[in-house]
PDB file of C-alpha atoms in Angstrom:
ATOM      1  CA  UNK A   1      95.430 161.214 137.267  1.00 55.00           C
ATOM      2  CA  UNK A   2      94.333 158.809 134.541  1.00 65.00           C
ATOM      3  CA  UNK A   3      93.533 155.933 136.894  1.00 64.00           C
ATOM      4  CA  UNK A   4      89.946 154.570 136.966  1.00 67.00           C
ATOM      5  CA  UNK A   5      89.336 155.429 140.643  1.00 62.00           C
ATOM      6  CA  UNK A   6      85.617 154.595 140.464  1.00 69.00           C
ATOM      7  CA  UNK A   7      86.444 150.992 139.492  1.00 72.00           C
ATOM      8  CA  UNK A   8      88.867 150.434 142.366  1.00 69.00           C
ATOM      9  CA  UNK A   9      87.934 149.410 145.883  1.00 83.00           C
ATOM     10  CA  UNK A  10      89.005 151.573 148.844  1.00 85.00           C
ATOM     11  CA  UNK A  11      91.814 149.128 149.685  1.00 87.00           C
ATOM     12  CA  UNK A  12      93.148 149.212 146.117  1.00 87.00           C
ATOM     13  CA  UNK A  13      93.021 153.035 146.135  1.00 86.00           C
ATOM     14  CA  UNK A  14      95.104 153.082 149.324  1.00 91.00           C
ATOM     15  CA  UNK A  15      97.595 150.637 147.774  1.00 92.00           C
ATOM     16  CA  UNK A  16      97.935 152.844 144.677  1.00 91.00           C
ATOM     17  CA  UNK A  17      98.497 155.936 146.849  1.00 94.00           C
ATOM     18  CA  UNK A  18     101.154 154.135 148.927  1.00 96.00           C
ATOM     19  CA  UNK A  19     102.823 152.779 145.771  1.00 96.00           C
ATOM     20  CA  UNK A  20     102.963 156.245 144.192  1.00 96.00           C
ATOM     21  CA  UNK A  21     104.320 157.761 147.417  1.00 97.00           C
ATOM     22  CA  UNK A  22     107.073 155.107 147.512  1.00 97.00           C
ATOM     23  CA  UNK A  23     107.943 155.712 143.842  1.00 98.00           C
ATOM     24  CA  UNK A  24     108.053 159.488 144.374  1.00 98.00           C
ATOM     25  CA  UNK A  25     110.210 159.072 147.482  1.00 98.00           C
ATOM     26  CA  UNK A  26     112.576 156.830 145.506  1.00 98.00           C
ATOM     27  CA  UNK A  27     112.875 159.355 142.669  1.00 98.00           C
ATOM     28  CA  UNK A  28     113.494 162.243 145.098  1.00 98.00           C
ATOM     29  CA  UNK A  29     116.082 160.193 147.011  1.00 98.00           C
ATOM     30  CA  UNK A  30     117.802 159.306 143.730  1.00 97.00           C
ATOM     31  CA  UNK A  31     117.944 162.959 142.631  1.00 98.00           C
ATOM     32  CA  UNK A  32     119.294 164.093 146.021  1.00 97.00           C
ATOM     33  CA  UNK A  33     121.875 161.284 145.944  1.00 97.00           C
ATOM     34  CA  UNK A  34     123.033 162.238 142.432  1.00 97.00           C
ATOM     35  CA  UNK A  35     123.240 165.939 143.370  1.00 97.00           C
ATOM     36  CA  UNK A  36     125.307 165.098 146.459  1.00 96.00           C
ATOM     37  CA  UNK A  37     127.637 162.817 144.463  1.00 94.00           C
ATOM     38  CA  UNK A  38     128.437 165.431 141.799  1.00 86.00           C
TER      39      UNK A  38
END
């Protein structure tokens, strides 16, 4: 990961992790949805 972890506070780190988890979940949901539609 290219993020400057050492510059971020613990709260910001948690926010980044949650944000990435949400983005990944959205991508996976989108792929599953497209596969089911076709």
